[in-house]
CSV table of C-alpha atoms in Angstrom, one decimal:
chain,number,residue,atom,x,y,z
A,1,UNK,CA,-38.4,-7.2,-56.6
A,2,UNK,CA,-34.8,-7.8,-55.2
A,3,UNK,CA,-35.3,-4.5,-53.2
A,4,UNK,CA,-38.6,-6.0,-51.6
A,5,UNK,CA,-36.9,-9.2,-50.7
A,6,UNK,CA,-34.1,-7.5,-49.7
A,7,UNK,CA,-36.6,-5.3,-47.1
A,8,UNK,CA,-38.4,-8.8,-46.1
A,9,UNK,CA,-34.9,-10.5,-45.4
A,10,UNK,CA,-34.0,-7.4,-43.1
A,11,UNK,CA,-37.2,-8.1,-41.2
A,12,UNK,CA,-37.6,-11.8,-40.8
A,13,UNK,CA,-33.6,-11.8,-39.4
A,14,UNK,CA,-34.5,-8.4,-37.1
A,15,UNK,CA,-37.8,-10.5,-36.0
A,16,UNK,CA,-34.9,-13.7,-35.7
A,17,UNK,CA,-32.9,-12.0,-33.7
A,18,UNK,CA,-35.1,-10.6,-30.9
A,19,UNK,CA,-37.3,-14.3,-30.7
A,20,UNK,CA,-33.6,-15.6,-30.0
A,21,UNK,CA,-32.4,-13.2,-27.3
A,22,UNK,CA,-35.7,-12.4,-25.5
A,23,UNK,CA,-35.8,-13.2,-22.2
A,24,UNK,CA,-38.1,-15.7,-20.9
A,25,UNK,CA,-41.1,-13.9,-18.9
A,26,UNK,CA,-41.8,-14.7,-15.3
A,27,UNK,CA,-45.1,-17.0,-15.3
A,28,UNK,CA,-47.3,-16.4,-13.1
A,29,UNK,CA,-49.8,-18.9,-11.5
A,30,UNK,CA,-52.9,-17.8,-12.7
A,31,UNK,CA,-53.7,-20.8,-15.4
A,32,UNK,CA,-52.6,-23.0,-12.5
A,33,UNK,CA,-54.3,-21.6,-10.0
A,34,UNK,CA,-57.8,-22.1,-11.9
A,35,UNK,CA,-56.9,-25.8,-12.0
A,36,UNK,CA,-57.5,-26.2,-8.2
A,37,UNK,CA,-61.1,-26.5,-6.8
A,38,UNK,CA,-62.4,-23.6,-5.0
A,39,UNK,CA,-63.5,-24.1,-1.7
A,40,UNK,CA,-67.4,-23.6,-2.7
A,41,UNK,CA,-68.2,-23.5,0.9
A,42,UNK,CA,-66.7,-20.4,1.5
A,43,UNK,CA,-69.0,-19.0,-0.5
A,44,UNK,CA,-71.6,-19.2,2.4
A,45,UNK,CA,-69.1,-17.1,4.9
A,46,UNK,CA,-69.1,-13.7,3.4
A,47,UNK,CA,-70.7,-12.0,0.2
A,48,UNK,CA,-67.2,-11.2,-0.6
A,49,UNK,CA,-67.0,-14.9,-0.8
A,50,UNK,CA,-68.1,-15.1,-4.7
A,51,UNK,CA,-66.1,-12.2,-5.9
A,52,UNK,CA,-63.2,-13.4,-4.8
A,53,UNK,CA,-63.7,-16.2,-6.4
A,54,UNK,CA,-64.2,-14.4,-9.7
A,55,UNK,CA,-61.2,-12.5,-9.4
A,56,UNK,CA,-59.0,-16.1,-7.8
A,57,UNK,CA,-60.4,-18.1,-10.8
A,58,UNK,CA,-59.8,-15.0,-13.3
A,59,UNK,CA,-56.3,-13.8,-12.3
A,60,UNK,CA,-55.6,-16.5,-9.7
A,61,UNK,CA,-53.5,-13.8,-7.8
A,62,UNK,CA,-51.9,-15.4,-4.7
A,63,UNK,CA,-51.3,-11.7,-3.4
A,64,UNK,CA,-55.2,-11.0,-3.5
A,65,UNK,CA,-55.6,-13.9,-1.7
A,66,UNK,CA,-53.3,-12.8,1.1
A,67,UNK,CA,-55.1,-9.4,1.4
A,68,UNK,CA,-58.5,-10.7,1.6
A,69,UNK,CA,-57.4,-13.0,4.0
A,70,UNK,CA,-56.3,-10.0,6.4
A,71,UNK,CA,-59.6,-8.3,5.4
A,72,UNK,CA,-62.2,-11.1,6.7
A,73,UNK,CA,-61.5,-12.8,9.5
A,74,UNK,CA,-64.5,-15.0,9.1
A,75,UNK,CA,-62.7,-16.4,6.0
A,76,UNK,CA,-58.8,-16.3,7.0
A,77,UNK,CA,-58.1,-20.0,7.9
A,78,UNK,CA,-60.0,-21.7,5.0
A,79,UNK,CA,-58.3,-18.7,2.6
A,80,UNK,CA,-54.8,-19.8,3.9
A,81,UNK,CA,-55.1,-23.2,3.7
A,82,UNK,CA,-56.4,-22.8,-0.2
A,83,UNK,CA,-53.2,-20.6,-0.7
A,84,UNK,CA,-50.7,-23.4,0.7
A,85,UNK,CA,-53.0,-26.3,-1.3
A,86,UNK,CA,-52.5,-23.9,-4.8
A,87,UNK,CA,-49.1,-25.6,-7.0
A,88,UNK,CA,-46.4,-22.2,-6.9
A,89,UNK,CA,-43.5,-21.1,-8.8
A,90,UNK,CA,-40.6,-18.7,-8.5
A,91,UNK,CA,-42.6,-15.8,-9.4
A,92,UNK,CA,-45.6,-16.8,-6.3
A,93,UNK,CA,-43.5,-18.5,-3.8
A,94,UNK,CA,-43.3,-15.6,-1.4
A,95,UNK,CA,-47.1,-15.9,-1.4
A,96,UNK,CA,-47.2,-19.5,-0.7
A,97,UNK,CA,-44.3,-18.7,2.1
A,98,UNK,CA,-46.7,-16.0,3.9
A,99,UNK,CA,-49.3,-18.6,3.9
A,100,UNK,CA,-47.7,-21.2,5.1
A,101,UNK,CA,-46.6,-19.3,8.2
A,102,UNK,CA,-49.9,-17.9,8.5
A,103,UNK,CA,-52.0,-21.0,8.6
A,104,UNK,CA,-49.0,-22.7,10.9
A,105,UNK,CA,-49.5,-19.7,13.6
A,106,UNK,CA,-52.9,-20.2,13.2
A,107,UNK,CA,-53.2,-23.8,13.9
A,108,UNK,CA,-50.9,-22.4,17.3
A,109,UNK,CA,-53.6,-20.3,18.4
A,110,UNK,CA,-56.0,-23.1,17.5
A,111,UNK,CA,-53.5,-25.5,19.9
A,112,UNK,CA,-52.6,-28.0,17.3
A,113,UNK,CA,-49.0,-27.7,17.7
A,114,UNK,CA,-48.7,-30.4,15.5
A,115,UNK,CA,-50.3,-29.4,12.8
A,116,UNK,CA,-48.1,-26.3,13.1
A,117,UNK,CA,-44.9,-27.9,13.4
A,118,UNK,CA,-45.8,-29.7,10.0
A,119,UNK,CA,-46.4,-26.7,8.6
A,120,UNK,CA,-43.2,-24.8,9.8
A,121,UNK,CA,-41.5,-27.7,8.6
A,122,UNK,CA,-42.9,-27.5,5.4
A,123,UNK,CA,-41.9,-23.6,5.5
A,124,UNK,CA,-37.8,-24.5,6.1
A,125,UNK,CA,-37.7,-27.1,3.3
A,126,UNK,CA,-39.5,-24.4,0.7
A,127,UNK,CA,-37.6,-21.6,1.5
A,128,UNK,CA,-34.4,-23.2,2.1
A,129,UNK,CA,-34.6,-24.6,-0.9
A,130,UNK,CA,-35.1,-21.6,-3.2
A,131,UNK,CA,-32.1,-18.2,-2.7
A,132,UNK,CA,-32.9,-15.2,-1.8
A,133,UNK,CA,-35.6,-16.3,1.2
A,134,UNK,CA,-33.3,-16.3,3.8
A,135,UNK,CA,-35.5,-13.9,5.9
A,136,UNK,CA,-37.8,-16.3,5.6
A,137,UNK,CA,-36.0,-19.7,6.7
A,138,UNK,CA,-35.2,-17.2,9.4
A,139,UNK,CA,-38.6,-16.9,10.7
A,140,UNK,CA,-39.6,-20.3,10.2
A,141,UNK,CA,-36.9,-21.4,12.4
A,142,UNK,CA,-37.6,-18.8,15.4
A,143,UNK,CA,-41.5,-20.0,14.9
A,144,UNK,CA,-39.8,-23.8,15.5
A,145,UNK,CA,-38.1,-22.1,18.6
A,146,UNK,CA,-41.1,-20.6,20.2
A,147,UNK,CA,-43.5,-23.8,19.8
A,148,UNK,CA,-40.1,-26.5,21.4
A,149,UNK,CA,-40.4,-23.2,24.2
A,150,UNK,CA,-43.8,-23.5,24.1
A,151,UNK,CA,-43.8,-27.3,25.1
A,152,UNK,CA,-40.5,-26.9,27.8
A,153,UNK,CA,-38.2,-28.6,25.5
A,154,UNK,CA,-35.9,-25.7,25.7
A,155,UNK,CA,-32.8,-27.2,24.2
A,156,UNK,CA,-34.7,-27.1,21.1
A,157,UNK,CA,-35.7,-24.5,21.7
A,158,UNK,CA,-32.6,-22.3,22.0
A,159,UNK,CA,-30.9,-24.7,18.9
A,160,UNK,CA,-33.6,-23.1,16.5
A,161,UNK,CA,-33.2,-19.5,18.2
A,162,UNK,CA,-29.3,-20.1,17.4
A,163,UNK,CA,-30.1,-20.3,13.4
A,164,UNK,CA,-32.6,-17.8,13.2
A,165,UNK,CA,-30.3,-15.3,14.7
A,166,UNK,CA,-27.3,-16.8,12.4
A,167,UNK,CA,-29.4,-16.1,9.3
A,168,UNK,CA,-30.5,-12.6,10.2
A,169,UNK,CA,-27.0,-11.4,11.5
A,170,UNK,CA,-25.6,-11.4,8.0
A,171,UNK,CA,-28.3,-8.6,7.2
A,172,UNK,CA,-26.9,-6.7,10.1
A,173,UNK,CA,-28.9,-5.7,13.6
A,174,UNK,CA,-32.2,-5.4,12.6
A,175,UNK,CA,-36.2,-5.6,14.4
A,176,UNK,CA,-36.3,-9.0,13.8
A,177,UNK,CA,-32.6,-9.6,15.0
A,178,UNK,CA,-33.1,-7.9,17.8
A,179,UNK,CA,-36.5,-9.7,18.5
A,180,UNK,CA,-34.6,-13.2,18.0
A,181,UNK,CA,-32.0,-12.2,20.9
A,182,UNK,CA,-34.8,-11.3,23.1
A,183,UNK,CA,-36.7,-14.1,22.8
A,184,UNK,CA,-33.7,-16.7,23.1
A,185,UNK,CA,-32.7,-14.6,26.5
A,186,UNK,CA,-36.2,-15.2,27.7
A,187,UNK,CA,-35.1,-18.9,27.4
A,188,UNK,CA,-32.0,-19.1,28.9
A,189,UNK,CA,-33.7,-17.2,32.3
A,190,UNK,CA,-35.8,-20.1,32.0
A,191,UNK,CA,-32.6,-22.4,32.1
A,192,UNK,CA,-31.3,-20.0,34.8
A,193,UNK,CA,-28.3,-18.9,32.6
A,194,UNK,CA,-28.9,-15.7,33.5
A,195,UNK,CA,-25.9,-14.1,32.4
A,196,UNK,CA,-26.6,-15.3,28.6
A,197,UNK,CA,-29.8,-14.0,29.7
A,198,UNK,CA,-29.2,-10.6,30.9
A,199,UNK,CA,-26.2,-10.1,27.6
A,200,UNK,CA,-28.8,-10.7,25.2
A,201,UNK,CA,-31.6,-8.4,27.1
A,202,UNK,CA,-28.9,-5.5,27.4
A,203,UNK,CA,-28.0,-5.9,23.6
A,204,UNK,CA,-32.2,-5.9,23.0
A,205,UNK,CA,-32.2,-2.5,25.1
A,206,UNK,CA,-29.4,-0.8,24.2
A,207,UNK,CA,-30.8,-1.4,20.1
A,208,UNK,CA,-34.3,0.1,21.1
A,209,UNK,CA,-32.6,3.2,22.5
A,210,UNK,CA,-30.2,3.8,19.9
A,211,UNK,CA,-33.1,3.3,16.9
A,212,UNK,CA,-35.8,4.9,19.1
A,213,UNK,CA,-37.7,1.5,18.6
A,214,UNK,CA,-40.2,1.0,21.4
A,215,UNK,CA,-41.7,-1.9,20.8
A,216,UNK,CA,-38.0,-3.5,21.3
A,217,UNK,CA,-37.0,-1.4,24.0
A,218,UNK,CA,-40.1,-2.2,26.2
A,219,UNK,CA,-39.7,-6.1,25.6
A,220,UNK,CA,-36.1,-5.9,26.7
A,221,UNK,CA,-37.0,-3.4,29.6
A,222,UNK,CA,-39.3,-5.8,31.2
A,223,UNK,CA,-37.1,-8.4,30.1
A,224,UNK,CA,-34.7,-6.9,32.2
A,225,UNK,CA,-37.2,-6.1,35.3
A,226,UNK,CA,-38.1,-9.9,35.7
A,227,UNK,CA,-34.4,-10.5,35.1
A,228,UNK,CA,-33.8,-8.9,38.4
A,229,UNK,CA,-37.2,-9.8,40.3
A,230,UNK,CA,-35.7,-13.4,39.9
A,231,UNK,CA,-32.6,-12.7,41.1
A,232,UNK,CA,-34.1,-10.9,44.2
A,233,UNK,CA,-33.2,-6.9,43.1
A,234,UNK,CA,-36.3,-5.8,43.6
A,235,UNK,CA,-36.1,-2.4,43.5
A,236,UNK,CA,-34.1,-2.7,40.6
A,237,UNK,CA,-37.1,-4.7,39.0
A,238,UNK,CA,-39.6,-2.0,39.9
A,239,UNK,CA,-37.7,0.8,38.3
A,240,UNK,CA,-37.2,-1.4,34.6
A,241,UNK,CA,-41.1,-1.9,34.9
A,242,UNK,CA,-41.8,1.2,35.5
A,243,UNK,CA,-40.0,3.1,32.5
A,244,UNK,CA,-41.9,0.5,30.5
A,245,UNK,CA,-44.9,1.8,31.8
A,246,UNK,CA,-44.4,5.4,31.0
A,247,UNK,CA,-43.3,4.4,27.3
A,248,UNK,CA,-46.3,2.3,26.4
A,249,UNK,CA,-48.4,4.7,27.8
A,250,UNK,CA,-46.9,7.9,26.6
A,251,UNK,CA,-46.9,5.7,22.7
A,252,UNK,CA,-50.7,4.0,22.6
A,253,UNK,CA,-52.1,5.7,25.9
A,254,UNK,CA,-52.6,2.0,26.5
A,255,UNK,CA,-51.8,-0.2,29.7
A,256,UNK,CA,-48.1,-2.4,29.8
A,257,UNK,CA,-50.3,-5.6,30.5
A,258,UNK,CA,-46.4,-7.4,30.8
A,259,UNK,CA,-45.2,-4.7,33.2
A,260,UNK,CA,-48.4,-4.1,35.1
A,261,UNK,CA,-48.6,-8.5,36.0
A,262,UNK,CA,-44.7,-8.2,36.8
A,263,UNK,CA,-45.0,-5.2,39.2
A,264,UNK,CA,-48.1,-7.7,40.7
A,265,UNK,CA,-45.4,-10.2,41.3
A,266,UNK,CA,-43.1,-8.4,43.2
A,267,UNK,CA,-45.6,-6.8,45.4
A,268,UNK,CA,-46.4,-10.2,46.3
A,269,UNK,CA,-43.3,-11.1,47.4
A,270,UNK,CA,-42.9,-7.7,49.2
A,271,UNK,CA,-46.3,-9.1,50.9
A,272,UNK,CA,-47.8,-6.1,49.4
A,273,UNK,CA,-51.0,-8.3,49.0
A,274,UNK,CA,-53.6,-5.2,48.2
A,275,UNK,CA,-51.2,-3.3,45.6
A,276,UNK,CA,-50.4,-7.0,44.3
A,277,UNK,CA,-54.3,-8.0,43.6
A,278,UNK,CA,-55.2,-5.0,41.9
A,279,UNK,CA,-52.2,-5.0,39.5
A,280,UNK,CA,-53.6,-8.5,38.7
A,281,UNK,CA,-57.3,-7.6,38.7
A,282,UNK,CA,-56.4,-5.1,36.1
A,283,UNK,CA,-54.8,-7.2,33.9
A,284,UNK,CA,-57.3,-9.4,33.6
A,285,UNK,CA,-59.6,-6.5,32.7
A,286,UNK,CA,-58.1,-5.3,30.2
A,287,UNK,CA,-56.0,-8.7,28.8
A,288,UNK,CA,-59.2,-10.7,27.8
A,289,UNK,CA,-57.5,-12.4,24.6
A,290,UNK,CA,-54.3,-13.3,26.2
A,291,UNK,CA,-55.5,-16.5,27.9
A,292,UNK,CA,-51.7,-17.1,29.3
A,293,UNK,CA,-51.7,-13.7,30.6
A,294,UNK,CA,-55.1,-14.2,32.1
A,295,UNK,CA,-54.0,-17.7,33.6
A,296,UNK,CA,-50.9,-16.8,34.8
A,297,UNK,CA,-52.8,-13.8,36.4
A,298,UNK,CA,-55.8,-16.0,38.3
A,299,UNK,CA,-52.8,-18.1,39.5
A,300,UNK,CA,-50.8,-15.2,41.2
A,301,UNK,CA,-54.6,-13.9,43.1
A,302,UNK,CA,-54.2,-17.7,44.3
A,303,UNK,CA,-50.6,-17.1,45.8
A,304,UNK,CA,-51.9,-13.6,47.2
A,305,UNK,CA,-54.8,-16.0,49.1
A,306,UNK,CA,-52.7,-18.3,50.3
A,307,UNK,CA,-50.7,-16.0,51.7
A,308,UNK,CA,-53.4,-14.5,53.8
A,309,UNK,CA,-54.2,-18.0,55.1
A,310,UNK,CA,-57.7,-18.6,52.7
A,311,UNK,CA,-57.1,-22.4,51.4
A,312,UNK,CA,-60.4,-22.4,50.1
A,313,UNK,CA,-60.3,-18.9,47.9
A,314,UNK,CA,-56.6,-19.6,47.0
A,315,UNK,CA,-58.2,-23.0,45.4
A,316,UNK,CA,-61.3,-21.3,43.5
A,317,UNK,CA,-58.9,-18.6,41.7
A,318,UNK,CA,-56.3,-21.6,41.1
A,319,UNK,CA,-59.7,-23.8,39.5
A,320,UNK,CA,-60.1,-20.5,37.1
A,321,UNK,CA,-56.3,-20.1,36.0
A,322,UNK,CA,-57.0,-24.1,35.4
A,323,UNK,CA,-59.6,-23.6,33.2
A,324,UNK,CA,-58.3,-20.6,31.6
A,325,UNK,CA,-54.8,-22.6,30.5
A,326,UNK,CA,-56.8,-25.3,28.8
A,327,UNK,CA,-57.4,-23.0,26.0
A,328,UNK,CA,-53.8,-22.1,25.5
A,329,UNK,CA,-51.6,-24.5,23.8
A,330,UNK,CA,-48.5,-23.5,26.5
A,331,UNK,CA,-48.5,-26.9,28.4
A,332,UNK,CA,-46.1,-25.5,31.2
A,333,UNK,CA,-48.4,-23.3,32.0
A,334,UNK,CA,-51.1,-25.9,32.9
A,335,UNK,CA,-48.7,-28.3,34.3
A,336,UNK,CA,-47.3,-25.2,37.3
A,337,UNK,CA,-51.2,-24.9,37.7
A,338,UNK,CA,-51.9,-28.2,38.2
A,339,UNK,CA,-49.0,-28.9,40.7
A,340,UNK,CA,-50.3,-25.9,42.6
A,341,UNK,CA,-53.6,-26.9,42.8
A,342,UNK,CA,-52.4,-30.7,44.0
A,343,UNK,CA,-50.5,-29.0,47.0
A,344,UNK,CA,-53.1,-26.5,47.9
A,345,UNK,CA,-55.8,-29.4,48.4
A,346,UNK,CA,-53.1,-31.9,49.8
A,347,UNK,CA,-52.8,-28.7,52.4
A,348,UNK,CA,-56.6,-28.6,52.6
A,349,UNK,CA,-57.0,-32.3,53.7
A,350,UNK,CA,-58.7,-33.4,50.4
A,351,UNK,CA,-56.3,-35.8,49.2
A,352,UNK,CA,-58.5,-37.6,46.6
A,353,UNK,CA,-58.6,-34.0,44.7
A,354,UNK,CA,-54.9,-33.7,45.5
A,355,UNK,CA,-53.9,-37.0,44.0
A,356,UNK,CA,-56.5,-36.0,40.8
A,357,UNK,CA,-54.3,-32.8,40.0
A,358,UNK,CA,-51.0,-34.6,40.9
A,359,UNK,CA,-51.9,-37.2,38.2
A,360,UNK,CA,-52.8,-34.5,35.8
A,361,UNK,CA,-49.4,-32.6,36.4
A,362,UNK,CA,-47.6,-35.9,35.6
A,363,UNK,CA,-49.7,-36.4,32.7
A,364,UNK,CA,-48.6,-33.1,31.2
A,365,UNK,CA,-45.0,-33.7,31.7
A,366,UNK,CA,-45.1,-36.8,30.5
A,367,UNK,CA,-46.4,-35.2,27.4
A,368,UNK,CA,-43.9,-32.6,27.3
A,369,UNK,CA,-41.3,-35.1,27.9
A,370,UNK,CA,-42.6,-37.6,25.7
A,371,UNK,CA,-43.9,-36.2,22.8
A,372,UNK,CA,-40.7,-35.1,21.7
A,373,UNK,CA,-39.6,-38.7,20.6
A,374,UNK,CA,-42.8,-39.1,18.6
A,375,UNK,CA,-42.3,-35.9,16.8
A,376,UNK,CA,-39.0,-36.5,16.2
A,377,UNK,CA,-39.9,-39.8,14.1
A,378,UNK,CA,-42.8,-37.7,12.5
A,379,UNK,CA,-40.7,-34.9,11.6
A,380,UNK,CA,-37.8,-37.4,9.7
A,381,UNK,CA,-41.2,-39.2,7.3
A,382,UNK,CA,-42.4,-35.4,6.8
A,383,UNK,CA,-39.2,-34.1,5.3
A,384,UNK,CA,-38.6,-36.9,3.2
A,385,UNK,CA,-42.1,-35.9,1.7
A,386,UNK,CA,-41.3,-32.0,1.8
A,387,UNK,CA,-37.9,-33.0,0.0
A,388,UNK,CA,-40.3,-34.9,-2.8
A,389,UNK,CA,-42.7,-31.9,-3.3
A,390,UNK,CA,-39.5,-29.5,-3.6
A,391,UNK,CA,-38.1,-31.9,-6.1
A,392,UNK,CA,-40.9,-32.2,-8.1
A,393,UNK,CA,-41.4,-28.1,-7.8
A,394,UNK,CA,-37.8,-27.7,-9.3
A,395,UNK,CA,-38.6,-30.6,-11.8
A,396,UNK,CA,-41.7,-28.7,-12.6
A,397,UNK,CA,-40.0,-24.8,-13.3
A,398,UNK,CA,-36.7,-26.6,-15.1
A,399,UNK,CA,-39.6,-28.3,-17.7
A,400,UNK,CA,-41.2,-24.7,-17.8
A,401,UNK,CA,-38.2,-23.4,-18.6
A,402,UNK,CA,-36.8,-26.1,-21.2
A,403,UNK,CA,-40.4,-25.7,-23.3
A,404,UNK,CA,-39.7,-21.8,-23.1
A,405,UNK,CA,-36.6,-22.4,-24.9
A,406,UNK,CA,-37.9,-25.0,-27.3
A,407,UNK,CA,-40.4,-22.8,-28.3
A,408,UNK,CA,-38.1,-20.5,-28.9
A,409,UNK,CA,-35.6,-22.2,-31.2
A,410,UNK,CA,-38.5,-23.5,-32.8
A,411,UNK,CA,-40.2,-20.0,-33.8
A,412,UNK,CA,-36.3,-18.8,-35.0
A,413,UNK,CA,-36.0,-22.3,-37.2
A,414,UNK,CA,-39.3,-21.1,-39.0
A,415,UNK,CA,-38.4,-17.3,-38.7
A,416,UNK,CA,-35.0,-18.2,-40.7
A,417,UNK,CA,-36.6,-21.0,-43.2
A,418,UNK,CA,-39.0,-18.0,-44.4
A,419,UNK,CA,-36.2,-16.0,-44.9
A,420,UNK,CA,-34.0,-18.6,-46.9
A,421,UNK,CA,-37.3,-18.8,-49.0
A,422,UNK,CA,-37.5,-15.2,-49.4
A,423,UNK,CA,-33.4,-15.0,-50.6
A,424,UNK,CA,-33.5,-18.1,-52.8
């Protein structure tokens, strides 16, 4: 009998001893998940639709989510928008992060910058809030920087730039380093400091050599080639172009749509009108999803018109670059239109149309001025709410954790009574 009890006491203080030291498993969000609705009307979209929802309501796998997402197109938005309405913890954050920033680059191509900013917004407070995401507060913030471009306010603009490339230079020079410093120099030739400009474009460059990485080096060639156009070295311009040309099409066989509307431009001001037009007429062909492309392209056929003295064409290809632009959510683009088109009728004689487009233009710098101020209040009320949900995220895993641990020190209390009984 003592030799039995002896046995059991071994056992009940091995089985003590591992309830007290194991570690607490990472919990996933899958009993969570299945406490938020499913969008039934998804259902209708795809056949998919319903299998997915098995498998969300079964497993409640943010990951799967993402995936499908990628997979059917049809179903993307409503999928992301599910994803970022689903509660997360440590383990599915970087799940909830990807959809944030998916659902906030959609609502860009969608232009509802606003919506977007929220979202972004949203994105900084999460992963600020949490270690280890610091790739992607990085991202978040260049995202900020590219919708404050976006809408002119380039100040903004470069601020957010500034911390996305202060994040990302403590992992060293990577791609999306390198990509951050492009972009920002693509902002400063804007502000027409064009020696931060052509420093950060070089740096871009002389990366994409050294790490054979095209997709940087061709951004920071043509970078480069309008870089010089601006600054009247033409030839100069024509040779960074060029190189970009050959790359793209010696990588994808494909056309540089950025190189190919440059090399338009500078034929134009070489009053090259007939290589000009169909460097434009081909991009247009072939960029059919760009709309800024496109717009930007219908607008330069205008200038190549008006040189040749034809008001009247010049002001039917600056109507289409109009109309094209109203799809884009790039306000600075529609504004340049819209102050063309005001002095190509005021040139014409038709001053009521003139005075239409002129009030238009003012409009949409008044908004781009304007709007700032309103977002700025908006922005201070929607990070005092993000700053809530965080809290009551953190609240959330600490309670997780502290019932972890009290049903641990509860199962070892009854692990060691039975043992005690066993002894005595």
């Amino acid at each position: 009998m003592s030799l039995i009890r002896s046995h059991a006491l071994y056992l009940f203080v091995l089985l003590a001893f591992v309830s007290c030291n194991e570690k607490p498993q990472k919990k996933s969000n899958t009993d969570r998940t299945a406490d938020v609705p499913f969008p039934s009307h998804l259902a209708a979209l795809s056949a998919e639709a319903e299998a997915y929802k098995k498998l969300a309501t079964d497993t409640g796998q943010m990951g799967f989510l993402l995936r499908l997402a990628g997979t059917y197109p049809a179903l993307r938005n409503d999928l992301w928008n599910y994803i970022v309405s689903l509660p997360f913890d440590s383990v599915t954050l970087q799940y909830h992060l990807k959809a944030v920033l998916r659902s906030a680059q959609d609502c860009m191509k969608r232009n509802a910058g606003d919506s977007a900013l929220l979202l972004y917004n949203r994105g900084v407070a999460e992963a600020s809030a949490n270690a280890g995401y610091e790739e992607a507060l990085a991202m978040f913030y260049r995202e900020i920087g590219r919708l404050y471009s976006h809408r002119s306010n380039y100040a903004n603009a470069i601020g957010f730039y500034n911390k996305a490339i202060t994040i990302s230079e403590k992992r060293g020079l990577d791609d999306n380093n390198i990509m951050y410093i492009s972009e920002l120099g693509s902002i400063y030739q804007l502000t027409n400091e064009y020696e931060k400009a052509l420093a950060n474009f070089t740096k871009a460059r002389e990366y994409g050599e050294r790490t054979n990485n095209t997709a940087r080096l061709v951004y920071a060639l043509n970078s480069l080639g309008d870089l010089s156009r601006v600054n009247g070295k033409l030839d100069e311009a024509i040779s960074y172009h060029e190189r970009s040309m050959d790359i793209v099409k010696k990588e994808s066989g494909k056309l540089d749509l950025w190189a190919c509307t440059s090399l338009g431009k500078i034929y134009t001001a070489r009053n090259e009108l007939e290589k000009a037009e169909a460097c434009f007429d081909l991009v247009i062909k072939e960029a059919v999803t760009d709309v800024d492309l496109v717009s930007q392209c219908y607008l330069n056929l205008s200038r190549c018109e008006h040189k040749r003295g034809l008001i009247g064409s010049a002001i039917a290809k600056a109507i289409k670059a109009y109309e094209v632009s109203l799809t884009s959510p790039d306000l600075s683009i529609r504004s340049s239109i819209s102050h063309e088109l005001a002095l190509l009728y005021k040139e014409d004689g038709r001053f009521e149309k003139a005075l239409e487009y002129f009030s238009i233009f003012h409009v949409l710098e008044d908004s781009l001025n304007n709007k700032e101020q309103i977002k700025k209040r908006a922005e201070i009320e929607y990070r005092h709410k993000e700053e809530k949900l965080v809290e009551k995220n953190e609240l959330q895993l600490k309670a997780e954790k502290e019932k972890r641990n009290i049903e641990a020190k509860r199962n070892s209390a009854i692990i060691i009574s039975i043992a005690v009984i066993l002894v005595l």
